[in-house]
Amino acid sequence: MKNKDEAVVVFSGGQDSTTCLLLAMEKYKKVYAVSFDYNQRHSGELACAKEICAKYNVEHTILDMGLLNQLAPNSLTRMDITVDEDAPDKGTPNSFVDGRNMVFLTFAAIYAKQKNITDIITGVSQSDFSGYPDCRDIFIKSLNTTLNLAMDYEFDIITPLMWIDKEETWALADRMGGFDVVRNMTLTCYNGIRGDGCGNCPACKLRKKGLDAYLKNKKK
Ligand code: ZN
């Protein structure tokens, strides 16, 4: 029997994965959050993830992915590499970590199967596509098939934010009563500043643009 009462959320402690956590808590009887420690530049991410899980009483596991940094050092893991302000015309931005989502989802799947869980939720989005190939729907579908074949199992990778933008993501969090938690307790900023962040990095700009649009349209 498939266990459809429980789900695993790939949880970074940012806006998108926190919104996914809220959605999962609404839909499933029990939710497990899995975070990854890959020596990210801002360990604040993991601190946020821990605090949010504690607040909602969600079982939280942090898996060590230090080898990702060893293999693919980039501007999100190394202090000596500055984050690109804008996406380059060609190729991936230097904030892209090669293989990150594939590795994270694969380990989340192994974790899920141990618990007889099939549903894995991730906050990737193709709408506000910032040049990360592993946030695209085609990649998720491909990996889902690969994981099923690899483990002879029927995983269901669920991507609630795939086709919505940041404004709609704010609306979702608000609808579930999590607006303040997402606004104040999450970390999206590439400079490691919680909540509204530094305001200047690409992640902050994208988050703020969505927030401003949401607040403006909400008033109407
Ligand atoms: Zn920032």
PDB file of C-alpha atoms and ligand atoms in Angstrom:
ATOM      1  CA  MET A   1       0.000   0.000   0.000  1.00  0.00           C
ATOM      2  CA  LYS A   2       1.237   3.392  -0.940  1.00  0.00           C
ATOM      3  CA  ASN A   3       1.627   5.814   1.878  1.00  0.00           C
ATOM      4  CA  LYS A   4      -0.223   8.912   0.731  1.00  0.00           C
ATOM      5  CA  ASP A   5      -0.688  10.327   4.235  1.00  0.00           C
ATOM      6  CA  GLU A   6       2.907  11.473   4.478  1.00  0.00           C
ATOM      7  CA  ALA A   7       5.269  13.522   2.350  1.00  0.00           C
ATOM      8  CA  VAL A   8       8.853  14.712   2.267  1.00  0.00           C
ATOM      9  CA  VAL A   9       9.541  18.396   1.599  1.00  0.00           C
ATOM     10  CA  VAL A  10      12.917  19.477   0.266  1.00  0.00           C
ATOM     11  CA  PHE A  11      13.410  22.387   2.612  1.00  0.00           C
ATOM     12  CA  SER A  12      15.961  25.182   2.348  1.00  0.00           C
ATOM     13  CA  GLY A  13      14.352  27.674   4.714  1.00  0.00           C
ATOM     14  CA  GLY A  14      13.688  30.095   1.851  1.00  0.00           C
ATOM     15  CA  GLN A  15      10.421  31.616   0.642  1.00  0.00           C
ATOM     16  CA  ASP A  16       9.574  28.934  -1.912  1.00  0.00           C
ATOM     17  CA  SER A  17      10.269  25.841   0.152  1.00  0.00           C
ATOM     18  CA  THR A  18       8.549  27.355   3.207  1.00  0.00           C
ATOM     19  CA  THR A  19       5.448  27.967   1.090  1.00  0.00           C
ATOM     20  CA  CYS A  20       5.674  24.322  -0.022  1.00  0.00           C
ATOM     21  CA  LEU A  21       5.978  23.230   3.599  1.00  0.00           C
ATOM     22  CA  LEU A  22       2.766  25.120   4.446  1.00  0.00           C
ATOM     23  CA  LEU A  23       0.980  23.523   1.488  1.00  0.00           C
ATOM     24  CA  ALA A  24       2.185  20.078   2.492  1.00  0.00           C
ATOM     25  CA  MET A  25       1.081  20.541   6.099  1.00  0.00           C
ATOM     26  CA  GLU A  26      -2.396  21.361   4.794  1.00  0.00           C
ATOM     27  CA  LYS A  27      -2.574  18.285   2.577  1.00  0.00           C
ATOM     28  CA  TYR A  28      -0.780  15.511   4.485  1.00  0.00           C
ATOM     29  CA  LYS A  29      -1.165  14.032   7.941  1.00  0.00           C
ATOM     30  CA  LYS A  30       2.571  14.087   8.516  1.00  0.00           C
ATOM     31  CA  VAL A  31       5.331  16.018   6.802  1.00  0.00           C
ATOM     32  CA  TYR A  32       9.075  15.449   6.971  1.00  0.00           C
ATOM     33  CA  ALA A  33      11.424  18.285   6.017  1.00  0.00           C
ATOM     34  CA  VAL A  34      14.843  17.496   4.609  1.00  0.00           C
ATOM     35  CA  SER A  35      17.569  20.144   4.389  1.00  0.00           C
ATOM     36  CA  PHE A  36      21.069  19.906   3.008  1.00  0.00           C
ATOM     37  CA  ASP A  37      24.289  21.179   4.466  1.00  0.00           C
ATOM     38  CA  TYR A  38      26.670  21.819   1.576  1.00  0.00           C
ATOM     39  CA  ASN A  39      28.788  24.420   3.370  1.00  0.00           C
ATOM     40  CA  GLN A  40      26.589  27.075   1.895  1.00  0.00           C
ATOM     41  CA  ARG A  41      28.023  30.524   2.302  1.00  0.00           C
ATOM     42  CA  HIS A  42      25.230  31.420   4.656  1.00  0.00           C
ATOM     43  CA  SER A  43      24.648  28.840   7.325  1.00  0.00           C
ATOM     44  CA  GLY A  44      21.774  31.148   8.285  1.00  0.00           C
ATOM     45  CA  GLU A  45      19.726  29.190   5.749  1.00  0.00           C
ATOM     46  CA  LEU A  46      19.903  26.089   7.905  1.00  0.00           C
ATOM     47  CA  ALA A  47      19.201  28.088  11.056  1.00  0.00           C
ATOM     48  CA  CYS A  48      16.036  29.454   9.411  1.00  0.00           C
ATOM     49  CA  ALA A  49      15.032  25.965   8.305  1.00  0.00           C
ATOM     50  CA  LYS A  50      15.470  24.652  11.849  1.00  0.00           C
ATOM     51  CA  GLU A  51      13.473  27.477  13.410  1.00  0.00           C
ATOM     52  CA  ILE A  52      10.592  27.160  10.964  1.00  0.00           C
ATOM     53  CA  CYS A  53      10.396  23.382  11.485  1.00  0.00           C
ATOM     54  CA  ALA A  54      10.460  23.867  15.254  1.00  0.00           C
ATOM     55  CA  LYS A  55       7.667  26.439  15.006  1.00  0.00           C
ATOM     56  CA  TYR A  56       5.436  24.053  13.080  1.00  0.00           C
ATOM     57  CA  ASN A  57       6.579  20.929  14.888  1.00  0.00           C
ATOM     58  CA  VAL A  58       7.794  19.328  11.659  1.00  0.00           C
ATOM     59  CA  GLU A  59      10.345  16.513  11.861  1.00  0.00           C
ATOM     60  CA  HIS A  60      13.525  17.918  10.331  1.00  0.00           C
ATOM     61  CA  THR A  61      16.571  16.105   8.984  1.00  0.00           C
ATOM     62  CA  ILE A  62      19.745  17.807   7.791  1.00  0.00           C
ATOM     63  CA  LEU A  63      21.840  15.733   5.410  1.00  0.00           C
ATOM     64  CA  ASP A  64      25.517  16.417   4.870  1.00  0.00           C
ATOM     65  CA  MET A  65      26.227  17.284   1.223  1.00  0.00           C
ATOM     66  CA  GLY A  66      29.652  18.783   1.781  1.00  0.00           C
ATOM     67  CA  LEU A  67      31.009  17.027  -1.274  1.00  0.00           C
ATOM     68  CA  LEU A  68      28.889  19.277  -3.479  1.00  0.00           C
ATOM     69  CA  ASN A  69      31.011  22.210  -2.429  1.00  0.00           C
ATOM     70  CA  GLN A  70      34.167  20.193  -2.909  1.00  0.00           C
ATOM     71  CA  LEU A  71      33.157  19.371  -6.487  1.00  0.00           C
ATOM     72  CA  ALA A  72      31.402  22.536  -7.582  1.00  0.00           C
ATOM     73  CA  PRO A  73      32.461  25.600  -5.594  1.00  0.00           C
ATOM     74  CA  ASN A  74      30.443  28.637  -6.677  1.00  0.00           C
ATOM     75  CA  SER A  75      29.299  32.038  -5.539  1.00  0.00           C
ATOM     76  CA  LEU A  76      26.752  30.596  -3.106  1.00  0.00           C
ATOM     77  CA  THR A  77      29.348  28.521  -1.315  1.00  0.00           C
ATOM     78  CA  ARG A  78      32.530  30.546  -1.554  1.00  0.00           C
ATOM     79  CA  MET A  79      33.041  33.946   0.026  1.00  0.00           C
ATOM     80  CA  ASP A  80      35.677  34.851  -2.567  1.00  0.00           C
ATOM     81  CA  ILE A  81      33.302  34.570  -5.529  1.00  0.00           C
ATOM     82  CA  THR A  82      30.859  37.458  -5.949  1.00  0.00           C
ATOM     83  CA  VAL A  83      27.288  36.687  -6.980  1.00  0.00           C
ATOM     84  CA  ASP A  84      26.466  37.897 -10.504  1.00  0.00           C
ATOM     85  CA  GLU A  85      24.094  40.849 -10.406  1.00  0.00           C
ATOM     86  CA  ASP A  86      22.319  39.813 -13.572  1.00  0.00           C
ATOM     87  CA  ALA A  87      21.960  36.545 -15.439  1.00  0.00           C
ATOM     88  CA  PRO A  88      24.515  36.183 -18.244  1.00  0.00           C
ATOM     89  CA  ASP A  89      23.359  36.149 -21.894  1.00  0.00           C
ATOM     90  CA  LYS A  90      24.659  32.643 -22.290  1.00  0.00           C
ATOM     91  CA  GLY A  91      25.123  29.781 -19.863  1.00  0.00           C
ATOM     92  CA  THR A  92      24.142  29.597 -16.211  1.00  0.00           C
ATOM     93  CA  PRO A  93      24.614  32.376 -13.617  1.00  0.00           C
ATOM     94  CA  ASN A  94      27.524  31.878 -11.230  1.00  0.00           C
ATOM     95  CA  SER A  95      25.080  31.303  -8.387  1.00  0.00           C
ATOM     96  CA  PHE A  96      24.097  28.048 -10.064  1.00  0.00           C
ATOM     97  CA  VAL A  97      25.447  24.956  -8.284  1.00  0.00           C
ATOM     98  CA  ASP A  98      25.966  22.170 -10.818  1.00  0.00           C
ATOM     99  CA  GLY A  99      23.809  19.174 -10.019  1.00  0.00           C
ATOM    100  CA  ARG A 100      22.354  20.599  -6.821  1.00  0.00           C
ATOM    101  CA  ASN A 101      18.669  19.867  -7.349  1.00  0.00           C
ATOM    102  CA  MET A 102      19.411  16.492  -8.873  1.00  0.00           C
ATOM    103  CA  VAL A 103      21.539  15.485  -5.899  1.00  0.00           C
ATOM    104  CA  PHE A 104      19.101  16.926  -3.344  1.00  0.00           C
ATOM    105  CA  LEU A 105      16.046  15.289  -4.896  1.00  0.00           C
ATOM    106  CA  THR A 106      17.857  11.977  -5.262  1.00  0.00           C
ATOM    107  CA  PHE A 107      18.807  11.916  -1.595  1.00  0.00           C
ATOM    108  CA  ALA A 108      15.332  13.106  -0.605  1.00  0.00           C
ATOM    109  CA  ALA A 109      13.951  10.177  -2.633  1.00  0.00           C
ATOM    110  CA  ILE A 110      16.200   7.657  -0.866  1.00  0.00           C
ATOM    111  CA  TYR A 111      15.085   9.121   2.453  1.00  0.00           C
ATOM    112  CA  ALA A 112      11.411   8.994   1.398  1.00  0.00           C
ATOM    113  CA  LYS A 113      11.578   5.380   0.247  1.00  0.00           C
ATOM    114  CA  GLN A 114      13.002   4.313   3.622  1.00  0.00           C
ATOM    115  CA  LYS A 115       9.803   5.683   5.128  1.00  0.00           C
ATOM    116  CA  ASN A 116       7.585   4.108   2.465  1.00  0.00           C
ATOM    117  CA  ILE A 117       6.695   7.599   1.236  1.00  0.00           C
ATOM    118  CA  THR A 118       6.200   8.364  -2.466  1.00  0.00           C
ATOM    119  CA  ASP A 119       5.390  12.088  -2.455  1.00  0.00           C
ATOM    120  CA  ILE A 120       8.320  14.493  -2.552  1.00  0.00           C
ATOM    121  CA  ILE A 121       7.614  18.211  -2.679  1.00  0.00           C
ATOM    122  CA  THR A 122      10.016  20.797  -4.014  1.00  0.00           C
ATOM    123  CA  GLY A 123       9.652  24.541  -4.544  1.00  0.00           C
ATOM    124  CA  VAL A 124      11.319  24.781  -7.946  1.00  0.00           C
ATOM    125  CA  SER A 125       9.704  27.122 -10.456  1.00  0.00           C
ATOM    126  CA  GLN A 126      10.052  27.581 -14.154  1.00  0.00           C
ATOM    127  CA  SER A 127       8.089  30.859 -14.124  1.00  0.00           C
ATOM    128  CA  ASP A 128      10.643  33.083 -12.453  1.00  0.00           C
ATOM    129  CA  PHE A 129      13.280  31.125 -14.282  1.00  0.00           C
ATOM    130  CA  SER A 130      16.647  32.521 -13.282  1.00  0.00           C
ATOM    131  CA  GLY A 131      18.642  30.391 -15.671  1.00  0.00           C
ATOM    132  CA  TYR A 132      18.845  27.292 -13.482  1.00  0.00           C
ATOM    133  CA  PRO A 133      18.245  24.307 -15.771  1.00  0.00           C
ATOM    134  CA  ASP A 134      17.362  22.031 -12.855  1.00  0.00           C
ATOM    135  CA  CYS A 135      14.333  24.158 -11.930  1.00  0.00           C
ATOM    136  CA  ARG A 136      12.578  23.318 -15.182  1.00  0.00           C
ATOM    137  CA  ASP A 137       9.569  21.039 -15.442  1.00  0.00           C
ATOM    138  CA  ILE A 138      11.212  18.809 -18.048  1.00  0.00           C
ATOM    139  CA  PHE A 139      14.123  18.106 -15.717  1.00  0.00           C
ATOM    140  CA  ILE A 140      11.822  17.224 -12.814  1.00  0.00           C
ATOM    141  CA  LYS A 141       9.781  14.850 -14.987  1.00  0.00           C
ATOM    142  CA  SER A 142      12.948  13.254 -16.312  1.00  0.00           C
ATOM    143  CA  LEU A 143      14.431  12.793 -12.846  1.00  0.00           C
ATOM    144  CA  ASN A 144      11.129  11.404 -11.548  1.00  0.00           C
ATOM    145  CA  THR A 145      11.273   8.718 -14.233  1.00  0.00           C
ATOM    146  CA  THR A 146      14.933   8.006 -13.503  1.00  0.00           C
ATOM    147  CA  LEU A 147      14.344   7.680  -9.754  1.00  0.00           C
ATOM    148  CA  ASN A 148      11.426   5.322 -10.347  1.00  0.00           C
ATOM    149  CA  LEU A 149      13.612   3.151 -12.547  1.00  0.00           C
ATOM    150  CA  ALA A 150      16.601   3.392 -10.223  1.00  0.00           C
ATOM    151  CA  MET A 151      14.702   2.216  -7.154  1.00  0.00           C
ATOM    152  CA  ASP A 152      11.805   0.288  -8.721  1.00  0.00           C
ATOM    153  CA  TYR A 153       9.361   2.557  -6.928  1.00  0.00           C
ATOM    154  CA  GLU A 154       6.643   5.054  -7.802  1.00  0.00           C
ATOM    155  CA  PHE A 155       7.879   8.411  -6.626  1.00  0.00           C
ATOM    156  CA  ASP A 156       5.745  11.449  -7.240  1.00  0.00           C
ATOM    157  CA  ILE A 157       7.799  14.632  -7.328  1.00  0.00           C
ATOM    158  CA  ILE A 158       5.311  17.428  -6.730  1.00  0.00           C
ATOM    159  CA  THR A 159       6.130  21.002  -7.753  1.00  0.00           C
ATOM    160  CA  PRO A 160       3.339  23.320  -6.569  1.00  0.00           C
ATOM    161  CA  LEU A 161       5.195  26.475  -7.625  1.00  0.00           C
ATOM    162  CA  MET A 162       6.324  25.328 -11.075  1.00  0.00           C
ATOM    163  CA  TRP A 163       4.022  27.589 -13.074  1.00  0.00           C
ATOM    164  CA  ILE A 164       3.375  30.435 -10.658  1.00  0.00           C
ATOM    165  CA  ASP A 165       5.412  33.591 -10.093  1.00  0.00           C
ATOM    166  CA  LYS A 166       6.604  35.211  -6.868  1.00  0.00           C
ATOM    167  CA  GLU A 167       3.481  37.341  -6.519  1.00  0.00           C
ATOM    168  CA  GLU A 168       1.314  34.227  -6.579  1.00  0.00           C
ATOM    169  CA  THR A 169       3.703  32.494  -4.186  1.00  0.00           C
ATOM    170  CA  TRP A 170       3.160  35.308  -1.676  1.00  0.00           C
ATOM    171  CA  ALA A 171      -0.600  34.987  -2.201  1.00  0.00           C
ATOM    172  CA  LEU A 172      -0.399  31.252  -1.468  1.00  0.00           C
ATOM    173  CA  ALA A 173       1.526  31.780   1.761  1.00  0.00           C
ATOM    174  CA  ASP A 174      -0.988  34.423   2.832  1.00  0.00           C
ATOM    175  CA  ARG A 175      -3.954  32.187   2.043  1.00  0.00           C
ATOM    176  CA  MET A 176      -2.479  29.561   4.352  1.00  0.00           C
ATOM    177  CA  GLY A 177      -1.895  32.065   7.146  1.00  0.00           C
ATOM    178  CA  GLY A 178       1.858  31.971   6.684  1.00  0.00           C
ATOM    179  CA  PHE A 179       2.528  35.415   5.243  1.00  0.00           C
ATOM    180  CA  ASP A 180       4.359  36.776   8.305  1.00  0.00           C
ATOM    181  CA  VAL A 181       6.354  33.588   8.785  1.00  0.00           C
ATOM    182  CA  VAL A 182       7.506  33.633   5.164  1.00  0.00           C
ATOM    183  CA  ARG A 183       8.226  37.343   5.260  1.00  0.00           C
ATOM    184  CA  ASN A 184      10.173  37.380   8.525  1.00  0.00           C
ATOM    185  CA  MET A 185      11.578  33.923   9.170  1.00  0.00           C
ATOM    186  CA  THR A 186      12.822  32.804   5.734  1.00  0.00           C
ATOM    187  CA  LEU A 187      16.120  33.524   4.056  1.00  0.00           C
ATOM    188  CA  THR A 188      16.277  34.023   0.294  1.00  0.00           C
ATOM    189  CA  CYS A 189      18.983  36.712   0.092  1.00  0.00           C
ATOM    190  CA  TYR A 190      22.324  35.766  -1.477  1.00  0.00           C
ATOM    191  CA  ASN A 191      23.977  38.004   1.117  1.00  0.00           C
ATOM    192  CA  GLY A 192      22.533  35.988   3.970  1.00  0.00           C
ATOM    193  CA  ILE A 193      20.162  38.589   5.401  1.00  0.00           C
ATOM    194  CA  ARG A 194      16.928  37.145   6.703  1.00  0.00           C
ATOM    195  CA  GLY A 195      13.445  38.432   5.895  1.00  0.00           C
ATOM    196  CA  ASP A 196      13.403  41.307   3.422  1.00  0.00           C
ATOM    197  CA  GLY A 197      17.149  40.792   2.884  1.00  0.00           C
ATOM    198  CA  CYS A 198      19.763  43.152   1.448  1.00  0.00           C
ATOM    199  CA  GLY A 199      17.412  44.394  -1.247  1.00  0.00           C
ATOM    200  CA  ASN A 200      20.123  44.427  -3.910  1.00  0.00           C
ATOM    201  CA  CYS A 201      20.998  40.858  -4.871  1.00  0.00           C
ATOM    202  CA  PRO A 202      19.049  39.089  -7.663  1.00  0.00           C
ATOM    203  CA  ALA A 203      17.172  36.911  -5.151  1.00  0.00           C
ATOM    204  CA  CYS A 204      16.081  39.924  -3.094  1.00  0.00           C
ATOM    205  CA  LYS A 205      15.014  41.860  -6.190  1.00  0.00           C
ATOM    206  CA  LEU A 206      12.873  38.975  -7.409  1.00  0.00           C
ATOM    207  CA  ARG A 207      11.347  38.433  -3.975  1.00  0.00           C
ATOM    208  CA  LYS A 208      10.630  42.154  -3.487  1.00  0.00           C
ATOM    209  CA  LYS A 209       9.118  42.565  -6.937  1.00  0.00           C
ATOM    210  CA  GLY A 210       6.652  39.779  -6.153  1.00  0.00           C
ATOM    211  CA  LEU A 211       5.921  41.107  -2.677  1.00  0.00           C
ATOM    212  CA  ASP A 212       5.296  44.672  -3.892  1.00  0.00           C
ATOM    213  CA  ALA A 213       2.994  43.417  -6.647  1.00  0.00           C
ATOM    214  CA  TYR A 214       1.124  41.197  -4.199  1.00  0.00           C
ATOM    215  CA  LEU A 215       0.632  43.945  -1.606  1.00  0.00           C
ATOM    216  CA  LYS A 216      -0.420  46.461  -4.265  1.00  0.00           C
ATOM    217  CA  ASN A 217      -2.956  44.160  -5.931  1.00  0.00           C
ATOM    218  CA  LYS A 218      -4.254  42.945  -2.580  1.00  0.00           C
ATOM    219  CA  LYS A 219      -5.261  46.493  -1.586  1.00  0.00           C
ATOM    220  CA  LYS A 220      -7.377  46.926  -4.708  1.00  0.00           C
TER     221      LYS A 220
HETATM  222 ZN    ZN B   1      19.866  40.071  -0.945  1.00  0.00          ZN
END
